[in-house]
């Protein structure tokens, strides 16, 4: 039985139906082969590499795992705690309204930690994939700016950017990488307070970015899932939409995730080690077949 596209697109709204819907996807895909997720004709790394090389359009979703390889602690991990306060208690509009100086002190601390990080081979491999000229849309849930630092330009930052600031009065946005001390909270030229240009708990993701991400997922030949557990919506719906539209989905993650069983290829390991292999970034070791 073949699931219709409209049937599978409802998965993002009803996550409980995820397994039941995706296990019924056995239709032809855009690369011309019949869906056979667990019956690969080659070594998984070689298979992933072939799909990427044959693809005309690629979409990529990255999460905290790829940034962790650059030394940035995950948002909710042990390194995310600051002055015995949870990020969930600071990254909200209510917290900023209550004590903007305290919230900004936390973001200054986060910026200091991120400033010392550098893009790793995983970031660099994705930037080189885009530089080849293939249609490549990079969708990230990270706010650290490492993808842009690596050279990626066709980039959708779903959760904003740690280095961006937005005025709460006039809406003007600026980027500020200056770590020099300044009065907190900082002020816009109009006199209004500046807030970090990130998406806080309780806020909607930017509609334009989500729309472009959905379009990329629905029109790509290959969808890469890198360093994310794919459990937080709406981003978690993107690889589901890609599968529904006939794309091959490749997962790269340190650990198995709830989505792993649905990926056409699921690779275990670091993004910085595996992405250069499947994207063919020289020099990279040949897979052991």
Backbone as CSV, one residue per row, in Angstrom:
resi,resn,N_x,N_y,N_z,CA_x,CA_y,CA_z,C_x,C_y,C_z
1,UNK,0.849,-1.199,0.000,0.000,0.000,0.000,0.880,1.242,0.000
2,UNK,0.533,2.237,-0.824,1.322,3.447,-0.929,0.589,4.593,-0.258
3,UNK,1.275,5.284,0.644,0.656,6.423,1.321,0.672,7.618,0.400
4,UNK,-0.384,8.420,0.436,-0.417,9.639,-0.353,0.390,10.717,0.342
5,UNK,0.825,11.719,-0.431,1.590,12.822,0.143,0.771,13.538,1.207
6,UNK,-0.503,13.807,0.900,-1.328,14.536,1.858,-1.488,13.758,3.149
7,UNK,-1.515,12.422,3.043,-1.656,11.602,4.240,-0.451,11.742,5.144
8,UNK,0.755,11.748,4.562,1.959,11.790,5.363,2.220,13.187,5.914
9,UNK,1.781,14.226,5.208,2.025,15.579,5.688,1.288,15.860,6.980
10,UNK,0.281,15.054,7.296,-0.417,15.248,8.558,0.396,14.759,9.737
11,UNK,1.496,14.045,9.482,2.312,13.498,10.565,2.856,14.605,11.441
12,UNK,3.265,15.737,10.816,3.820,16.831,11.590,2.827,17.404,12.580
13,UNK,1.528,17.301,12.254,0.503,17.814,13.157,0.091,16.769,14.174
14,UNK,0.277,15.490,13.822,-0.118,14.404,14.703,1.044,13.437,14.855
15,UNK,2.074,13.803,15.684,3.280,12.981,15.792,3.006,11.549,16.190
16,UNK,1.922,11.284,16.882,1.621,9.933,17.312,1.408,8.985,16.153
17,UNK,1.069,9.542,14.989,0.832,8.717,13.804,2.101,8.471,13.005
18,UNK,3.226,8.982,13.478,4.494,8.963,12.743,4.851,7.574,12.249
19,UNK,4.962,6.621,13.153,5.408,5.285,12.779,4.444,4.615,11.815
20,UNK,3.154,4.701,12.109,2.160,4.022,11.281,2.170,4.540,9.856
21,UNK,2.382,5.852,9.692,2.361,6.423,8.345,3.628,6.079,7.576
22,UNK,4.784,6.300,8.190,6.030,6.157,7.440,6.337,4.720,7.077
23,UNK,5.895,3.769,7.876,6.171,2.376,7.545,5.397,1.941,6.307
24,UNK,4.447,2.755,5.834,3.672,2.397,4.651,4.190,3.107,3.404
25,UNK,5.331,3.783,3.503,5.888,4.466,2.344,6.768,3.499,1.552
26,UNK,6.323,3.093,0.392,7.120,2.192,-0.444,7.038,2.600,-1.912
27,UNK,6.799,3.857,-2.166,6.669,4.322,-3.536,8.008,4.703,-4.133
28,UNK,8.057,4.987,-5.452,9.295,5.382,-6.113,9.776,6.724,-5.613
29,UNK,11.108,6.932,-5.636,11.673,8.191,-5.169,12.284,8.949,-6.331
30,UNK,12.736,10.184,-6.056,13.190,11.062,-7.128,14.479,10.586,-7.784
31,UNK,15.244,9.749,-7.128,16.484,9.278,-7.731,16.255,8.062,-8.619
32,UNK,14.985,7.666,-8.768,14.656,6.654,-9.760,14.638,5.228,-9.261
33,UNK,15.050,4.990,-8.013,15.059,3.619,-7.481,13.813,3.406,-6.644
34,UNK,13.497,2.150,-6.379,12.360,1.834,-5.535,12.785,1.898,-4.081
35,UNK,11.910,2.468,-3.215,12.212,2.597,-1.791,12.497,1.226,-1.179
36,UNK,13.714,1.095,-0.610,14.094,-0.146,0.073,15.059,0.246,1.168
37,UNK,14.537,0.907,2.208,15.374,1.581,3.193,16.414,0.680,3.819
38,UNK,16.092,-0.558,4.081,17.022,-1.424,4.790,17.597,-2.524,3.895
39,UNK,17.446,-2.360,2.567,17.973,-3.350,1.649,18.922,-2.652,0.674
40,UNK,20.011,-2.131,1.189,20.940,-1.358,0.387,21.821,-2.278,-0.457
41,UNK,22.191,-1.765,-1.647,23.007,-2.555,-2.545,24.494,-2.323,-2.315
42,UNK,24.865,-1.437,-1.401,26.266,-1.106,-1.177,26.474,-0.797,0.290
43,UNK,27.745,-0.580,0.659,28.054,-0.126,2.012,27.299,1.179,2.265
44,UNK,26.744,1.376,3.468,25.932,2.574,3.734,26.629,3.889,3.392
45,UNK,27.918,4.018,3.708,28.621,5.263,3.397,28.719,5.443,1.885
46,UNK,29.044,4.376,1.177,29.115,4.457,-0.280,27.757,4.776,-0.885
47,UNK,26.698,4.163,-0.322,25.348,4.420,-0.833,24.964,5.877,-0.627
48,UNK,25.241,6.401,0.577,24.937,7.804,0.863,25.722,8.726,-0.064
49,UNK,26.971,8.395,-0.274,27.832,9.195,-1.152,27.283,9.213,-2.572
50,UNK,26.850,8.064,-3.077,26.314,7.988,-4.439,25.053,8.832,-4.575
51,UNK,24.166,8.756,-3.585,22.927,9.536,-3.643,23.223,11.026,-3.666
52,UNK,24.173,11.457,-2.843,24.521,12.876,-2.792,25.118,13.332,-4.126
53,UNK,25.966,12.507,-4.710,26.594,12.879,-5.983,25.579,12.914,-7.128
54,UNK,24.543,12.088,-7.059,23.537,12.050,-8.116,22.462,13.123,-7.944
55,UNK,22.376,13.708,-6.750,21.289,14.648,-6.450,21.503,15.993,-7.131
56,UNK,20.412,16.561,-7.591,20.431,17.922,-8.123,20.005,18.937,-7.072
57,UNK,19.271,18.476,-6.064,18.802,19.357,-4.998,18.929,18.630,-3.664
58,UNK,19.533,19.295,-2.695,19.786,18.694,-1.382,19.327,19.660,-0.286
59,UNK,18.672,19.126,0.716,18.317,19.896,1.903,19.002,19.255,3.101
60,UNK,19.427,20.079,4.039,20.156,19.605,5.214,19.530,20.210,6.467
61,UNK,19.318,19.379,7.480,18.849,19.854,8.781,19.918,19.537,9.814
62,UNK,20.420,20.555,10.533,21.424,20.322,11.566,20.903,20.746,12.932
63,UNK,21.462,20.091,13.962,21.084,20.395,15.333,22.296,20.527,16.221
64,UNK,22.064,20.469,17.515,23.104,20.759,18.508,24.301,19.819,18.411
65,UNK,24.106,18.612,17.878,25.196,17.644,17.825,26.388,18.116,17.027
66,UNK,26.161,18.792,15.908,27.289,19.239,15.090,28.039,20.376,15.776
67,UNK,27.332,21.216,16.522,27.991,22.294,17.269,28.747,21.759,18.480
68,UNK,28.224,20.703,19.091,28.895,20.107,20.246,30.290,19.622,19.871
69,UNK,30.470,19.209,18.614,31.786,18.752,18.161,32.789,19.902,18.049
70,UNK,32.276,21.140,18.074,33.153,22.322,18.091,33.356,22.844,19.507
71,UNK,32.850,22.099,20.484,33.050,22.485,21.879,31.944,23.311,22.473
72,UNK,30.830,23.463,21.766,29.709,24.240,22.289,28.763,23.293,23.023
73,UNK,28.522,23.522,24.315,27.642,22.614,25.060,26.220,22.684,24.531
74,UNK,25.532,21.555,24.578,24.142,21.538,24.149,23.312,22.393,25.088
75,UNK,22.234,22.927,24.553,21.416,23.914,25.277,20.940,23.396,26.619
76,UNK,20.518,22.147,26.653,19.982,21.589,27.892,20.961,20.642,28.583
77,UNK,22.200,20.600,28.085,23.198,19.713,28.668,23.786,20.286,29.940
78,UNK,24.751,19.552,30.555,25.370,19.994,31.803,26.009,21.375,31.691
79,UNK,26.548,21.718,30.511,27.188,23.013,30.349,26.215,24.148,30.121
80,UNK,24.929,23.833,29.995,23.946,24.878,29.736,23.498,25.613,30.979
81,UNK,23.797,25.071,32.140,23.368,25.694,33.388,24.243,26.907,33.691
82,UNK,23.634,27.986,34.091,24.356,29.223,34.371,23.844,29.803,35.683
83,UNK,24.772,29.995,36.637,24.396,30.555,37.949,23.195,29.828,38.556
84,UNK,23.199,28.485,38.404,22.128,27.640,38.942,20.763,27.945,38.343
85,UNK,20.752,28.520,37.160,19.497,28.824,36.476,19.411,28.004,35.199
86,UNK,18.225,27.494,34.937,18.006,26.716,33.717,17.778,27.660,32.542
87,UNK,18.231,27.264,31.338,17.956,28.092,30.161,16.473,28.371,29.981
88,UNK,15.621,27.404,30.334,14.183,27.575,30.186,13.639,28.708,31.048
89,UNK,14.396,29.099,32.090,13.961,30.179,32.966,14.497,31.533,32.520
90,UNK,15.355,31.537,31.506,15.963,32.778,31.043,15.575,33.126,29.610
91,UNK,15.383,32.126,28.785,15.108,32.355,27.363,13.614,32.446,27.107
92,UNK,12.973,33.423,27.727,11.547,33.646,27.529,11.270,35.146,27.479
93,UNK,10.211,35.561,26.786,9.835,36.971,26.792,9.516,37.471,28.203
94,UNK,8.951,36.589,29.019,8.603,36.977,30.385,9.847,37.269,31.222
95,UNK,10.885,36.437,31.050,12.132,36.662,31.791,12.776,37.978,31.370
96,UNK,12.727,38.286,30.069,13.327,39.526,29.588,12.561,40.731,30.097
97,UNK,11.242,40.643,30.128,10.435,41.749,30.639,10.680,41.956,32.126
98,UNK,10.928,40.855,32.840,11.121,40.927,34.283,12.501,41.454,34.650
99,UNK,13.536,40.982,33.945,14.906,41.379,34.288,15.775,41.311,33.030
100,UNK,15.694,42.316,32.153,16.471,42.278,30.903,17.974,42.246,31.130
101,UNK,18.450,42.863,32.184,19.888,42.861,32.461,20.371,41.448,32.763
102,UNK,19.621,40.706,33.560,19.994,39.330,33.897,20.022,38.461,32.642
103,UNK,19.004,38.598,31.802,18.956,37.805,30.570,20.139,38.135,29.675
104,UNK,20.465,39.414,29.566,21.594,39.801,28.733,22.933,39.306,29.305
105,UNK,23.060,39.274,30.618,24.290,38.748,31.231,24.490,37.294,30.833
106,UNK,23.393,36.543,30.764,23.487,35.140,30.346,23.905,35.040,28.887
107,UNK,23.344,35.897,28.035,23.707,35.850,26.616,25.132,36.318,26.369
108,UNK,25.610,37.263,27.142,27.015,37.666,27.031,27.909,36.483,27.381
109,UNK,27.542,35.750,28.428,28.293,34.549,28.829,28.269,33.511,27.715
110,UNK,27.127,33.310,27.090,27.018,32.347,25.991,27.861,32.793,24.805
111,UNK,27.818,34.083,24.491,28.612,34.593,23.379,30.107,34.376,23.613
112,UNK,30.533,34.567,24.834,31.957,34.374,25.141,32.374,32.934,24.886
113,UNK,31.506,31.996,25.202,31.825,30.585,24.987,31.807,30.233,23.500
114,UNK,30.845,30.793,22.777,30.734,30.501,21.352,31.868,31.162,20.572
115,UNK,32.307,32.339,21.016,33.343,33.080,20.293,34.640,32.282,20.177
116,UNK,34.881,31.406,21.135,36.116,30.617,21.116,36.011,29.389,20.218
117,UNK,34.799,29.081,19.745,34.590,27.880,18.924,34.882,28.167,17.458
118,UNK,35.242,27.131,16.730,35.517,27.237,15.308,34.726,26.167,14.556
119,UNK,34.360,26.432,13.303,33.673,25.392,12.524,34.527,24.131,12.433
120,UNK,33.879,22.987,12.552,34.593,21.715,12.469,34.452,21.139,11.059
121,UNK,35.102,20.013,10.774,35.035,19.448,9.416,33.613,19.165,8.924
122,UNK,32.678,18.953,9.846,31.285,18.760,9.427,30.701,20.036,8.845
123,UNK,30.892,21.156,9.541,30.447,22.452,9.007,31.103,22.725,7.655
124,UNK,32.396,22.454,7.586,33.151,22.762,6.368,32.708,21.895,5.188
125,UNK,32.391,20.637,5.465,31.933,19.743,4.397,30.617,20.238,3.808
126,UNK,29.706,20.688,4.657,28.419,21.190,4.172,28.595,22.468,3.366
127,UNK,29.527,23.333,3.778,29.804,24.550,3.015,30.384,24.205,1.640
128,UNK,31.248,23.194,1.586,31.843,22.794,0.310,30.817,22.132,-0.600
129,UNK,29.839,21.463,-0.001,28.760,20.879,-0.803,27.999,21.980,-1.532
130,UNK,27.685,23.056,-0.833,26.991,24.190,-1.454,27.863,24.837,-2.527
131,UNK,29.175,24.922,-2.252,30.096,25.585,-3.179,30.234,24.829,-4.496
132,UNK,29.855,23.554,-4.544,29.938,22.778,-5.784,28.964,23.272,-6.852
133,UNK,27.957,24.003,-6.417,26.972,24.488,-7.372,25.666,23.734,-7.333
134,UNK,25.592,22.657,-6.551,24.337,21.936,-6.406,23.362,22.804,-5.606
135,UNK,22.064,22.682,-5.895,21.068,23.401,-5.109,21.047,22.816,-3.709
136,UNK,21.498,23.583,-2.729,21.641,23.077,-1.361,21.077,24.096,-0.371
137,UNK,20.092,23.686,0.395,19.497,24.529,1.430,19.870,23.963,2.785
138,UNK,20.566,24.749,3.587,20.996,24.325,4.920,20.060,24.928,5.961
139,UNK,19.352,24.056,6.662,18.386,24.464,7.689,18.984,24.102,9.043
140,UNK,19.195,25.079,9.891,19.813,24.780,11.188,18.940,25.235,12.349
141,UNK,18.990,24.446,13.417,18.336,24.805,14.670,19.315,25.496,15.619
142,UNK,20.572,25.630,15.185,21.616,26.223,16.021,21.659,27.738,15.842
143,UNK,22.112,28.426,16.873,22.154,29.893,16.844,23.579,30.426,16.907
144,UNK,24.581,29.552,16.820,25.971,29.945,17.073,26.674,30.609,15.895
145,UNK,26.114,30.520,14.707,26.722,31.157,13.546,27.868,30.390,12.922
146,UNK,28.116,29.152,13.338,29.265,28.407,12.825,29.091,27.986,11.368
147,UNK,27.860,27.750,10.940,27.656,27.403,9.531,28.053,28.573,8.631
148,UNK,27.653,29.772,9.010,28.013,30.943,8.207,29.519,31.170,8.249
149,UNK,30.117,30.942,9.421,31.567,31.098,9.541,32.309,30.106,8.655
150,UNK,31.705,28.936,8.426,32.327,27.915,7.574,32.183,28.233,6.096
151,UNK,31.267,29.145,5.757,31.093,29.526,4.360,29.733,29.233,3.773
152,UNK,28.824,28.634,4.545,27.474,28.366,4.036,26.724,29.682,3.882
153,UNK,26.020,29.835,2.752,25.306,31.075,2.484,23.807,30.859,2.293
154,UNK,23.409,29.749,1.692,21.983,29.464,1.533,21.483,28.813,2.816
155,UNK,21.350,29.656,3.834,21.202,29.197,5.215,19.904,29.711,5.824
156,UNK,19.151,28.802,6.433,17.934,29.162,7.166,18.165,28.890,8.650
157,UNK,18.235,29.952,9.444,18.458,29.817,10.889,17.101,29.869,11.588
158,UNK,16.528,28.695,11.830,15.166,28.622,12.357,15.019,29.274,13.721
159,UNK,16.063,29.219,14.525,15.985,29.752,15.894,16.711,31.074,16.046
160,UNK,17.069,31.700,14.929,17.753,32.988,14.995,19.257,32.839,15.100
161,UNK,19.902,33.934,15.538,21.362,33.972,15.597,21.787,34.692,16.872
162,UNK,22.724,34.078,17.574,23.195,34.598,18.853,23.826,35.976,18.719
163,UNK,24.344,36.296,17.542,25.061,37.557,17.337,24.154,38.656,16.794
164,UNK,22.900,38.329,16.600,21.949,39.322,16.083,21.194,39.950,17.249
165,UNK,20.860,41.220,17.106,20.108,41.942,18.128,18.942,42.672,17.465
166,UNK,17.818,42.720,18.174,16.622,43.343,17.608,16.006,44.318,18.603
167,UNK,15.644,45.495,18.108,15.039,46.510,18.963,13.595,46.137,19.265
168,UNK,13.206,46.217,20.515,11.839,45.865,20.901,10.855,46.974,20.567
169,UNK,11.366,48.156,20.180,10.497,49.289,19.857,10.334,49.451,18.348
170,UNK,11.430,49.643,17.630,11.342,49.910,16.185,11.540,48.668,15.334
171,UNK,12.014,47.561,15.919,12.186,46.313,15.183,13.478,46.229,14.391
172,UNK,14.308,47.253,14.451,15.568,47.247,13.692,16.466,46.110,14.182
173,UNK,17.116,45.420,13.220,18.024,44.329,13.565,19.447,44.691,13.180
174,UNK,20.379,44.333,14.048,21.800,44.567,13.791,22.572,43.335,14.223
175,UNK,23.761,43.153,13.639,24.669,42.111,14.101,25.770,42.764,14.903
176,UNK,26.139,42.139,15.993,27.172,42.701,16.862,28.086,41.581,17.345
177,UNK,29.321,41.568,16.851,30.313,40.587,17.276,31.336,41.219,18.219
178,UNK,31.076,42.440,18.639,31.992,43.143,19.529,31.783,42.652,20.960
179,UNK,32.841,42.120,21.551,32.736,41.581,22.913,33.097,42.612,23.983
180,UNK,33.318,43.868,23.560,33.686,44.902,24.527,32.540,45.137,25.512
181,UNK,32.917,45.479,26.728,31.917,45.724,27.769,31.048,46.917,27.392
182,UNK,29.762,46.820,27.678,28.826,47.919,27.429,27.692,47.814,28.427
183,UNK,26.996,48.918,28.651,25.878,48.866,29.604,24.821,47.876,29.147
184,UNK,24.275,47.151,30.094,23.227,46.184,29.803,21.925,46.608,30.483
185,UNK,20.795,46.470,29.801,20.649,45.992,28.420,21.097,47.055,27.411
186,UNK,21.613,46.635,26.252,22.029,47.599,25.234,20.827,48.326,24.642
187,UNK,21.105,49.481,24.048,20.036,50.306,23.493,20.199,50.521,22.001
188,UNK,19.059,50.643,21.320,19.025,50.968,19.906,19.211,52.478,19.738
189,UNK,19.509,52.901,18.521,19.661,54.333,18.252,18.361,55.097,18.491
190,UNK,17.229,54.381,18.455,15.936,55.026,18.709,15.649,55.149,20.199
191,UNK,16.501,54.533,21.031,16.312,54.573,22.475,15.685,53.320,23.061
192,UNK,15.135,52.462,22.198,14.518,51.236,22.686,15.553,50.199,23.100
193,UNK,15.123,49.254,23.916,16.020,48.177,24.335,16.256,47.197,23.182
194,UNK,17.475,46.697,23.118,17.796,45.622,22.182,17.658,44.288,22.898
195,UNK,17.124,43.302,22.212,17.017,41.947,22.742,17.824,41.024,21.842
196,UNK,18.242,39.869,22.348,18.923,38.903,21.485,18.016,38.473,20.324
197,UNK,18.600,38.325,19.146,17.822,37.963,17.969,17.642,36.473,17.818
198,UNK,17.154,35.838,18.854,16.911,34.398,18.857,15.445,34.146,19.196
199,UNK,14.989,32.940,18.905,13.622,32.554,19.220,13.582,31.988,20.637
200,UNK,12.768,32.578,21.469,12.659,32.140,22.861,11.510,31.150,23.031
201,UNK,11.517,30.470,24.164,10.410,29.579,24.509,9.108,30.385,24.493
202,UNK,8.090,29.812,23.873,6.807,30.493,23.793,6.654,31.374,22.578
203,UNK,7.722,31.535,21.780,7.651,32.345,20.571,7.582,31.440,19.343
204,UNK,6.943,31.943,18.304,6.839,31.184,17.057,8.128,31.308,16.260
205,UNK,8.459,30.254,15.528,9.588,30.331,14.613,9.237,31.293,13.481
206,UNK,10.241,31.917,12.867,9.956,32.859,11.770,9.229,32.180,10.625
207,UNK,8.081,32.729,10.266,7.218,32.090,9.267,7.916,31.961,7.911
208,UNK,8.664,32.983,7.511,9.325,32.941,6.204,10.354,31.821,6.151
209,UNK,11.130,31.652,7.226,12.144,30.604,7.264,11.505,29.217,7.235
210,UNK,10.414,29.038,7.972,9.720,27.751,7.984,9.167,27.431,6.602
211,UNK,8.601,28.418,5.937,8.041,28.193,4.608,9.127,27.768,3.622
212,UNK,10.275,28.433,3.674,11.375,28.072,2.784,11.923,26.682,3.119
213,UNK,11.969,26.343,4.417,12.449,25.023,4.827,11.524,23.925,4.320
214,UNK,10.224,24.155,4.405,9.250,23.172,3.920,9.388,22.992,2.408
215,UNK,9.546,24.101,1.693,9.728,24.009,0.245,10.979,23.209,-0.104
216,UNK,12.070,23.449,0.627,13.309,22.712,0.371,13.117,21.227,0.620
217,UNK,12.417,20.878,1.703,12.187,19.471,2.036,11.327,18.782,0.979
218,UNK,10.352,19.495,0.452,9.421,18.887,-0.489,9.985,18.779,-1.904
219,UNK,11.061,19.504,-2.197,11.581,19.511,-3.561,12.998,18.944,-3.679
220,UNK,13.562,18.449,-2.593,14.935,17.939,-2.657,14.965,16.484,-3.121
221,UNK,16.109,16.071,-3.660,16.347,14.673,-4.006,16.883,13.902,-2.803
222,UNK,17.703,14.596,-1.990,18.301,13.997,-0.791,18.116,14.957,0.374
223,UNK,17.742,14.413,1.517,17.596,15.199,2.742,18.561,14.631,3.779
224,UNK,19.485,15.465,4.251,20.472,15.064,5.264,20.020,15.533,6.645
225,UNK,20.052,14.638,7.617,19.728,14.969,9.007,20.998,14.791,9.819
226,UNK,21.538,15.875,10.372,22.871,15.836,10.988,22.875,16.377,12.416
227,UNK,23.212,15.516,13.368,23.403,15.973,14.738,22.153,16.451,15.430
228,UNK,21.026,15.840,15.123,19.772,16.212,15.781,18.939,14.964,16.017
229,UNK,18.207,14.949,17.119,17.372,13.801,17.458,16.042,13.823,16.710
230,UNK,15.731,14.912,16.048,14.526,15.048,15.214,13.261,14.736,16.024
231,UNK,13.117,15.369,17.167,11.929,15.135,17.985,11.148,16.410,18.274
232,UNK,11.740,17.574,17.989,11.077,18.844,18.297,10.443,19.400,17.025
233,UNK,9.144,19.644,17.099,8.416,20.183,15.953,8.429,21.714,15.997
234,UNK,8.363,22.359,14.829,8.041,21.811,13.509,9.227,21.276,12.716
235,UNK,10.463,21.490,13.198,11.624,21.019,12.423,11.582,19.516,12.210
236,UNK,11.065,18.760,13.187,11.025,17.304,13.074,10.137,16.839,11.925
237,UNK,9.235,17.683,11.463,8.350,17.297,10.362,9.049,17.382,9.015
238,UNK,10.193,18.084,8.934,10.832,18.310,7.637,11.313,17.017,6.972
239,UNK,12.062,16.133,7.656,12.451,14.891,6.990,11.257,14.003,6.652
240,UNK,10.189,14.101,7.428,8.975,13.350,7.106,8.388,13.835,5.783
241,UNK,8.377,15.142,5.602,7.862,15.706,4.355,8.742,15.309,3.172
242,UNK,10.060,15.264,3.410,10.984,14.871,2.341,10.709,13.436,1.900
243,UNK,10.513,12.533,2.862,10.202,11.142,2.535,8.891,11.064,1.761
244,UNK,7.898,11.817,2.220,6.596,11.792,1.563,6.686,12.249,0.121
245,UNK,7.620,13.164,-0.147,7.763,13.707,-1.502,8.704,12.885,-2.372
246,UNK,9.292,11.820,-1.821,10.112,10.925,-2.623,11.603,11.098,-2.503
247,UNK,12.069,11.850,-1.505,13.511,12.058,-1.337,14.143,10.903,-0.569
248,UNK,15.441,10.734,-0.766,16.231,9.831,0.069,16.654,10.602,1.316
249,UNK,16.543,9.973,2.476,16.905,10.628,3.728,18.091,9.906,4.357
250,UNK,19.130,10.675,4.673,20.355,10.146,5.276,20.514,10.791,6.650
251,UNK,20.649,9.964,7.668,20.831,10.458,9.036,22.275,10.235,9.477
252,UNK,22.869,11.277,10.098,24.206,11.181,10.686,24.093,11.643,12.127
253,UNK,24.324,10.736,13.059,24.168,11.081,14.468,24.990,10.123,15.331
254,UNK,25.411,10.603,16.474,26.193,9.760,17.379,25.391,8.574,17.884
255,UNK,24.111,8.810,18.152,23.272,7.768,18.735,22.037,7.536,17.879
256,UNK,21.416,6.397,18.087,20.156,6.114,17.414,19.089,7.080,17.908
257,UNK,18.200,7.485,17.029,17.122,8.397,17.381,15.782,7.754,17.028
258,UNK,14.672,8.324,17.485,13.370,7.770,17.088,13.158,7.764,15.579
259,UNK,13.883,8.625,14.860,13.719,8.699,13.408,14.594,7.693,12.663
260,UNK,15.592,7.116,13.347,16.592,6.288,12.660,15.985,5.176,11.826
261,UNK,14.942,4.549,12.321,14.370,3.402,11.601,13.698,3.813,10.292
262,UNK,13.423,5.105,10.123,12.757,5.570,8.915,13.723,6.153,7.896
263,UNK,14.965,6.443,8.308,15.958,6.966,7.373,16.371,5.870,6.399
264,UNK,16.620,6.235,5.153,17.069,5.252,4.173,18.473,4.753,4.515
265,UNK,19.322,5.672,5.010,20.636,5.309,5.537,20.803,6.039,6.864
266,UNK,21.195,5.323,7.902,21.423,5.921,9.218,22.838,5.586,9.660
267,UNK,23.678,6.604,9.769,25.094,6.420,10.077,25.381,6.853,11.495
268,UNK,26.148,6.037,12.236,26.516,6.336,13.617,27.935,6.892,13.662
269,UNK,28.070,8.074,14.254,29.391,8.664,14.386,29.308,10.173,14.399
270,UNK,30.468,10.824,14.429,30.527,12.276,14.471,30.276,12.869,13.087
271,UNK,29.586,13.998,13.074,29.359,14.696,11.804,30.691,15.085,11.171
272,UNK,31.641,15.487,12.008,32.936,15.924,11.502,33.751,14.817,10.868
273,UNK,33.413,13.578,11.165,34.119,12.449,10.570,33.359,11.857,9.391
274,UNK,32.025,11.802,9.483,31.241,11.137,8.458,30.876,12.048,7.291
275,UNK,30.545,13.305,7.552,30.140,14.191,6.463,31.237,14.374,5.411
276,UNK,32.521,14.550,5.807,33.550,14.653,4.769,33.659,13.400,3.903
277,UNK,33.273,12.251,4.448,33.326,11.024,3.665,32.181,10.933,2.655
278,UNK,30.966,11.221,3.085,29.837,11.048,2.172,29.699,12.222,1.205
279,UNK,30.343,13.360,1.530,30.321,14.505,0.620,31.591,14.544,-0.226
280,UNK,32.512,13.630,0.042,33.783,13.545,-0.681,34.583,14.834,-0.566
281,UNK,34.912,15.186,0.658,35.789,16.331,0.893,37.194,15.792,1.075
282,UNK,38.104,16.006,0.126,39.457,15.441,0.239,40.263,16.169,1.301
283,UNK,41.199,15.496,1.997,41.335,14.046,1.917,40.392,13.383,2.901
284,UNK,39.764,12.314,2.506,38.918,11.555,3.423,39.168,10.085,3.183
285,UNK,39.164,9.290,4.228,39.433,7.853,4.072,38.305,7.170,3.340
286,UNK,38.643,6.178,2.548,37.627,5.376,1.890,36.919,4.513,2.939
287,UNK,35.619,4.291,2.789,34.910,3.438,3.758,35.415,2.003,3.681
288,UNK,35.367,1.349,4.812,35.757,-0.062,4.845,34.579,-0.906,4.371
289,UNK,34.706,-1.443,3.184,33.583,-2.202,2.593,33.854,-3.694,2.723
